Coordinates of C-alpha atoms in Angstrom, one line a residue:
M1159 CA 105.3 123.1 111.2
R1160 CA 104.2 124.8 114.4
V1161 CA 104.7 122.5 117.4
H1162 CA 102.4 123.3 120.4
E1163 CA 103.6 122.3 123.9
L1164 CA 100.6 121.3 126.0
R1165 CA 100.8 120.3 129.6
L1166 CA 97.5 118.8 130.7
L1167 CA 96.4 119.1 134.3
E1168 CA 93.3 116.8 134.2
T1169 CA 93.9 113.2 135.2
E1170 CA 90.6 111.5 134.3
P1171 CA 90.5 110.4 130.7
F1172 CA 87.4 112.3 129.5
A1173 CA 88.4 115.4 131.3
R1174 CA 91.9 115.2 130.0
G1175 CA 90.7 114.9 126.5
E1176 CA 88.3 117.7 127.0
E1177 CA 91.1 120.0 128.3
Y1178 CA 93.3 119.0 125.2
G1179 CA 90.4 119.8 122.9
R1180 CA 89.6 123.2 124.4
A1181 CA 93.3 124.2 124.3
L1182 CA 93.7 123.4 120.6
A1183 CA 90.1 123.4 119.3
E1184 CA 90.8 125.1 116.0
Q1185 CA 93.8 123.0 115.2
V1186 CA 92.1 119.7 116.1
R1187 CA 89.1 120.4 113.9
A1188 CA 91.3 121.6 111.0
N1189 CA 93.6 118.6 111.3
A1190 CA 90.7 116.1 111.3
A1191 CA 89.2 117.8 108.2
R1192 CA 92.6 117.9 106.5
Y1193 CA 93.1 114.1 107.0
L1194 CA 89.7 113.3 105.6
W1195 CA 90.7 115.3 102.5
A1196 CA 94.1 113.5 102.3
F1197 CA 92.6 110.0 102.5
G1198 CA 90.7 110.8 99.4
E1199 CA 93.7 112.3 97.7
L1200 CA 95.6 109.1 98.5
G1201 CA 93.0 106.9 97.0
V1202 CA 90.8 105.7 99.9
A1203 CA 87.1 105.9 99.3
A1204 CA 85.0 107.9 101.9
E1205 CA 82.9 104.8 102.8
T1206 CA 86.1 102.9 103.5
V1207 CA 87.4 105.6 105.7
R1208 CA 84.1 105.6 107.7
R1209 CA 84.0 101.8 108.0
V1210 CA 87.7 101.6 109.1
A1211 CA 87.2 104.4 111.6
E1212 CA 84.1 102.8 113.1
E1213 CA 85.7 99.4 113.3
S1214 CA 89.0 100.7 114.8
F1215 CA 87.1 102.7 117.4
E1216 CA 85.1 99.6 118.4
A1217 CA 88.4 97.7 118.8
L1218 CA 89.9 100.5 120.7
E1219 CA 87.0 100.7 123.1
A1220 CA 87.3 97.0 123.9
W1221 CA 91.1 97.0 124.2
A1222 CA 91.9 100.4 125.7
P1223 CA 88.6 102.0 127.0
T1224 CA 90.4 104.9 128.7
Q1225 CA 91.7 106.0 125.4
A1226 CA 88.2 105.8 123.9
D1227 CA 87.0 108.0 126.7
E1228 CA 89.8 110.4 126.2
L1229 CA 88.9 110.7 122.5
R1230 CA 85.3 111.4 123.5
G1231 CA 86.5 114.2 125.7
L1232 CA 88.7 115.5 122.9
A1233 CA 85.6 115.6 120.6
A1234 CA 83.6 117.4 123.3
G1235 CA 86.3 120.0 124.0
S1236 CA 87.3 120.7 120.4
G1237 CA 83.9 120.5 118.7
A1238 CA 85.3 117.9 116.2
S1239 CA 83.1 114.9 115.6
L1240 CA 84.1 111.7 117.3
A1241 CA 83.9 109.9 113.9
D1242 CA 86.5 112.3 112.4
L1243 CA 88.8 111.9 115.4
A1244 CA 88.4 108.1 115.2
A1245 CA 89.5 108.3 111.5
L1246 CA 92.5 110.4 112.5
T1247 CA 93.5 108.0 115.3
A1248 CA 93.2 105.1 112.8
R1249 CA 95.1 107.0 110.1
T1250 CA 97.6 104.1 109.6
E1251 CA 94.7 101.6 109.4
V1252 CA 93.0 103.8 106.8
L1253 CA 96.2 104.2 104.8
A1254 CA 96.5 100.5 104.6
Y1255 CA 93.8 100.7 102.0
A1256 CA 95.6 103.4 99.9
P1257 CA 97.2 102.4 96.6
H1258 CA 100.0 104.9 97.5
E1259 CA 101.8 103.4 100.4
A1260 CA 103.4 105.4 103.2
L1261 CA 107.2 105.6 103.1
E1262 CA 108.0 107.5 106.3
C1263 CA 110.7 107.7 109.0
S1264 CA 114.1 106.5 110.1
T1265 CA 115.2 105.5 113.6
V1266 CA 118.6 104.7 115.1
V1267 CA 119.6 103.7 118.6
R1268 CA 122.9 103.3 120.3
L1269 CA 123.6 101.0 123.3
D1270 CA 126.6 100.8 125.6
A1271 CA 127.4 100.5 129.3
T1272 CA 125.7 103.8 130.0
G1273 CA 122.4 102.7 128.6
P1274 CA 120.5 103.3 125.3
S1275 CA 119.7 106.5 123.5
G1276 CA 118.1 107.1 120.2
V1277 CA 116.9 109.5 117.5
Q1278 CA 114.2 109.5 114.9
T1279 CA 113.2 111.5 111.9
W1280 CA 109.4 111.9 111.2
D1281 CA 108.9 112.2 107.5
W1282 CA 105.4 113.1 106.3
H1283 CA 103.4 115.5 104.1
A1284 CA 103.9 119.1 105.3
E1285 CA 100.5 120.3 104.1
L1286 CA 98.8 117.7 106.5
V1287 CA 100.5 119.0 109.6
P1288 CA 100.9 122.8 109.8
D1289 CA 100.3 122.2 113.5
A1290 CA 101.5 119.3 115.7
V1291 CA 101.5 118.9 119.5
L1292 CA 103.8 117.8 122.3
L1293 CA 101.5 116.5 125.1
S1294 CA 102.4 116.0 128.7
A1295 CA 99.7 114.1 130.7
T1296 CA 99.4 112.4 134.0
V1297 CA 98.2 108.9 133.5
G1298 CA 97.9 106.8 136.6
D1299 CA 101.2 107.2 138.5
R1300 CA 103.3 108.3 135.6
Q1301 CA 103.9 111.3 133.3
V1302 CA 103.4 110.5 129.6
R1303 CA 105.1 112.8 127.2
T1304 CA 104.4 112.3 123.5
F1305 CA 104.7 114.0 120.1
A1306 CA 101.7 113.5 117.7
E1307 CA 99.6 115.1 115.0
T1308 CA 97.1 117.5 116.6
G1309 CA 94.0 115.5 117.5
M1310 CA 95.8 112.3 118.2
L1311 CA 96.7 110.8 121.6
G1312 CA 100.2 109.6 121.0
K1313 CA 103.0 108.6 118.7
I1314 CA 106.6 109.1 119.6
G1315 CA 107.2 109.5 123.3
T1316 CA 108.6 108.7 126.7
A1317 CA 107.2 107.7 130.2
G1318 CA 108.4 105.9 133.2
R1319 CA 111.6 104.0 132.3
L1320 CA 110.7 103.6 128.6
S1321 CA 111.0 105.7 125.4
L1322 CA 109.4 104.8 122.1
F1323 CA 109.9 105.6 118.5
L1324 CA 107.5 104.7 115.7
N1325 CA 108.0 103.9 112.0
I1326 CA 105.3 102.7 109.6
L1327 CA 105.5 99.3 107.8
S1328 CA 103.4 97.5 105.2
H1329 CA 102.5 93.8 105.1
E1330 CA 100.4 91.7 102.8
S1331 CA 98.2 90.9 105.8
D1332 CA 97.2 94.5 106.3
A1333 CA 93.7 95.9 105.6
R1334 CA 91.9 92.7 106.6
G1335 CA 89.4 92.7 109.4
Q1336 CA 89.0 94.9 112.5
G1337 CA 92.0 96.2 114.4
V1338 CA 93.2 98.4 117.3
P1339 CA 95.0 101.5 115.9
V1340 CA 98.7 101.1 116.1
H1341 CA 99.0 104.6 117.5
A1342 CA 96.8 103.4 120.4
V1343 CA 99.3 100.5 121.0
A1344 CA 102.1 103.0 121.2
R1345 CA 100.2 105.2 123.7
R1346 CA 99.3 102.2 125.9
I1347 CA 102.9 101.1 126.0
L1348 CA 103.8 104.5 127.2
E1349 CA 101.1 104.4 129.9
E1350 CA 101.9 100.9 131.2
A1351 CA 105.3 99.5 130.2
D1352 CA 108.7 99.9 131.9
T1353 CA 110.5 97.1 130.1
V1354 CA 110.9 95.7 126.6
E1355 CA 109.2 92.5 127.7
Q1356 CA 106.1 94.5 129.1
A1357 CA 106.0 96.5 125.8
V1358 CA 106.0 93.2 123.8
A1359 CA 103.2 91.7 125.9
I1360 CA 101.0 94.8 125.3
A1361 CA 101.7 94.7 121.6
E1362 CA 100.9 91.0 121.4
S1363 CA 97.6 91.6 123.2
A1364 CA 96.2 93.8 120.4
S1365 CA 94.4 92.5 117.4
L1366 CA 95.7 94.6 114.4
S1367 CA 94.7 95.5 110.9
A1368 CA 97.8 97.5 110.0
S1369 CA 101.6 97.3 110.5
T1370 CA 104.2 99.4 112.2
V1371 CA 107.4 99.0 114.2
L1372 CA 107.8 100.4 117.7
T1373 CA 111.4 100.8 118.8
V1374 CA 111.5 100.8 122.6
L1375 CA 114.4 101.9 124.8
E1376 CA 114.6 100.7 128.5
A1377 CA 116.5 102.7 131.1
P1378 CA 119.2 100.9 133.1
S1379 CA 118.2 99.1 136.3
A1380 CA 119.5 96.7 138.8
A1381 CA 118.2 93.9 136.7
K1382 CA 119.6 95.3 133.5
P1383 CA 122.5 97.6 134.3
E1384 CA 123.0 98.6 130.6
G1385 CA 119.3 99.0 130.0
D1386 CA 117.8 97.4 126.9
A1387 CA 116.3 98.2 123.5
A1388 CA 114.5 96.4 120.7
S1389 CA 112.3 97.0 117.7
I1390 CA 108.9 95.4 118.0
E1391 CA 107.6 94.7 114.5
L1392 CA 103.7 94.6 114.5
S1393 CA 101.5 93.2 111.8
P1394 CA 98.2 91.4 111.6
A1395 CA 100.3 88.3 110.8
G1396 CA 102.1 88.5 114.1
V1397 CA 104.6 90.3 116.3
A1398 CA 108.4 89.9 116.2
L1399 CA 111.4 91.3 118.0
V1400 CA 114.5 92.7 116.4
R1401 CA 117.6 93.2 118.6
A1402 CA 120.7 95.4 118.3
E1403 CA 123.9 94.2 116.7
G1404 CA 127.3 95.7 117.8
G1405 CA 125.6 98.3 120.0
L1406 CA 123.5 99.6 117.1
L1407 CA 119.8 99.2 116.4
A1408 CA 118.4 100.8 113.2
H1409 CA 115.0 100.6 111.5
T1410 CA 113.3 102.2 108.5
N1411 CA 110.2 101.0 106.7
H1412 CA 110.5 97.4 105.9
F1413 CA 110.4 94.2 108.1
L1414 CA 113.7 92.8 109.4
D1415 CA 112.3 89.7 111.1
P1416 CA 112.8 86.9 108.5
T1417 CA 109.3 85.4 108.9
L1418 CA 107.4 88.7 108.7
A1419 CA 109.8 90.0 105.9
A1420 CA 108.4 87.2 103.7
G1421 CA 105.1 89.1 103.6
D1422 CA 106.6 92.6 103.4
A1423 CA 104.7 95.0 101.1
A1424 CA 106.9 98.1 101.2
S1425 CA 106.4 100.3 98.2
T1426 CA 109.0 99.9 95.4
Q1427 CA 109.3 103.7 95.5
S1428 CA 110.5 103.6 99.1
T1429 CA 114.0 104.5 100.0
T1430 CA 113.8 102.3 103.0
D1431 CA 116.7 100.0 102.0
V1432 CA 118.9 103.0 101.1
R1433 CA 118.2 104.7 104.5
L1434 CA 118.8 101.5 106.5
A1435 CA 122.1 100.9 104.7
H1436 CA 123.1 104.5 105.5
L1437 CA 122.2 104.1 109.2
R1438 CA 124.3 101.0 109.4
A1439 CA 127.2 102.7 107.6
V1440 CA 127.2 105.6 110.1
G1441 CA 126.9 103.2 113.0
P1442 CA 130.3 103.8 114.5
G1443 CA 129.6 107.6 114.8
V1444 CA 126.2 106.9 116.3
V1445 CA 127.6 104.5 118.9
A1446 CA 130.3 107.1 119.8
A1447 CA 127.8 110.0 120.2
R1448 CA 127.5 111.3 123.7
S1449 CA 124.7 113.8 123.5
A1450 CA 121.3 114.3 121.8
T1451 CA 122.9 116.8 119.4
E1452 CA 125.8 114.5 118.6
L1453 CA 123.4 111.6 118.0
A1454 CA 121.3 113.6 115.5
Q1455 CA 124.4 114.8 113.7
A1456 CA 125.9 111.3 113.6
M1457 CA 122.6 110.1 112.0
C1458 CA 123.6 112.1 108.9
G1459 CA 127.3 111.2 108.9
D1460 CA 129.5 112.9 106.4
G1461 CA 126.5 113.3 104.1
G1462 CA 125.1 116.1 106.3
A1463 CA 122.0 117.6 104.7
N1464 CA 122.4 115.3 101.7
A1465 CA 122.2 112.1 103.8
P1466 CA 119.3 109.9 102.6
V1467 CA 117.6 110.2 106.1
C1468 CA 117.1 114.0 105.4
M1469 CA 114.0 113.8 103.2
R1470 CA 113.1 116.7 100.8
P1471 CA 109.7 117.0 99.1
A1472 CA 109.6 116.1 95.4
D1473 CA 108.5 118.7 92.9
S1474 CA 105.2 117.0 92.2
P1475 CA 101.5 117.9 92.0
Y1476 CA 100.6 114.7 93.8
L1477 CA 100.4 114.5 97.6
A1478 CA 101.7 111.0 97.6
D1479 CA 105.0 112.1 96.2
R1480 CA 105.7 115.0 98.6
W1481 CA 107.6 113.8 101.6
E1482 CA 109.9 115.7 103.9
T1483 CA 111.5 115.4 107.3
L1484 CA 109.3 117.5 109.5
I1485 CA 110.9 116.9 112.9
T1486 CA 113.8 115.2 114.5
I1487 CA 113.4 113.8 118.0
A1488 CA 116.0 112.3 120.3
M1489 CA 115.4 110.5 123.7
V1490 CA 117.2 108.9 126.6
P1491 CA 114.8 106.6 128.5
G1492 CA 114.2 107.4 132.2
T1493 CA 114.9 111.2 131.8
G1494 CA 111.3 112.1 130.9
E1495 CA 112.6 114.3 128.1
L1496 CA 112.1 114.7 124.4
H1497 CA 114.8 116.6 122.6
W1498 CA 113.3 118.0 119.4
Q1499 CA 113.8 120.4 116.5
T1500 CA 111.7 120.9 113.4
G1501 CA 113.5 119.9 110.2
T1502 CA 116.2 117.4 109.5
P1503 CA 118.9 116.0 111.8
A1504 CA 121.4 118.0 109.8
E1505 CA 119.9 121.2 111.1
V1506 CA 120.2 120.2 114.7
T1507 CA 122.4 122.3 117.0
D1508 CA 123.0 122.5 120.7
A1509 CA 121.4 126.0 120.7
E1510 CA 118.3 125.0 118.8
F1511 CA 117.5 121.5 120.0
R1512 CA 114.7 122.1 122.4
V1513 CA 113.8 120.0 125.4
F1514 CA 110.2 119.0 126.4
G1515 CA 109.7 117.5 129.8
G1516 CA 112.2 116.6 132.5

C-alpha cells in the first residue's frame, strides 16, 4: 500500500476538497470505482449502494454541511462523481447490508500519570487500497491530521488535544433508515472536540445507520492532569462509553457495553474475541511501553509476527476472506503526530516508524 502524505493549504471546505482532488485525482477516481466493484463482490446490490449513498449524503449535509461541501470540492477537483464519493464516504453504511460482515482492526491504549498513548492496526482488503492518504488540513483554528482511504475525508487521526482510533462493529439495529456516515462522525470529532465529553456529545448528536467504535485519547490538562481515554461505541440503538481498567483500554470488533452487546452482530468468523483476549494478556507490556515503537511491539507480545493482531490474508478466491494488516498507527494526543508504518506492529522499528505532523 502506497501512503501519500498530503498537506492542504486551502482553508475553505470546497476549496480544500478541490485541492485534495487535484493532488490525487487518479487515485481518488480509481478508489471510488474499486469500492463500487467491492460492494458487489461482498453481496450488496447496486441499487442498495446508490440508495444508501444518497441517504447518507443527505444526512451528512444536514449534520455536517462543511463536510458535504468538501466532498463536492473533492469531486470537482478529481473528476470523480459526487455519487461515487458519497458511496465511498458511506462505505461502512453500505457494508451494513453485506452478508459478509467486516472483521477489521485492533486498538490498545495505555494510561498512566504521563497521559495516554495508543496504537491501532488497520486490517482490510489489500486490493481495495493500493493507495491511501495521510491528510493535514487547517479546519478553523486547528490542524487536523488523519489517515484514510484515498477519496475519504477522515478515519484515524489527531487534532487539538485529542487523538482518535476507529474499529468497525456490527449491531442488529444496523442497516435501518437513514444515517450520518460514521467516518464523518470521526472527522467532526477531530474538527471540534478537545475532551472525551465533547467527543461523546458529537457522537450522540448524529443519527446513525451503522455501528463503529471510536477510541479517543485526551491530552493532559490542568483539569485532567493524567489526561483521559475512552472507547465510544456507536450504533443506531444508542451510544455507550467503555473505560480503561488497570491503565489499559483495548477494543476489537464486538461491543463491550453490556446493553449494546445484547444486540451484537459480529460475524462468527471474526477473531475479535481472540484478539481482545490477546490485547488484555499483553496489557502489562503495553502499559510499560515508553515510546511509539515499544507500544507497537508490546501489542504483539511474545507472539511477535504470529500474534493474532497481525492479520495475514487467507488463501481464498473470495474477497471477503482476504484480510491483512495494512498499516500500524500510534499516537500521543496533543503532539499533532501520527507514527505510522505499513504492515503489522511486529514489523515496526525505530528506524522505519515514520512521523506525520508535529
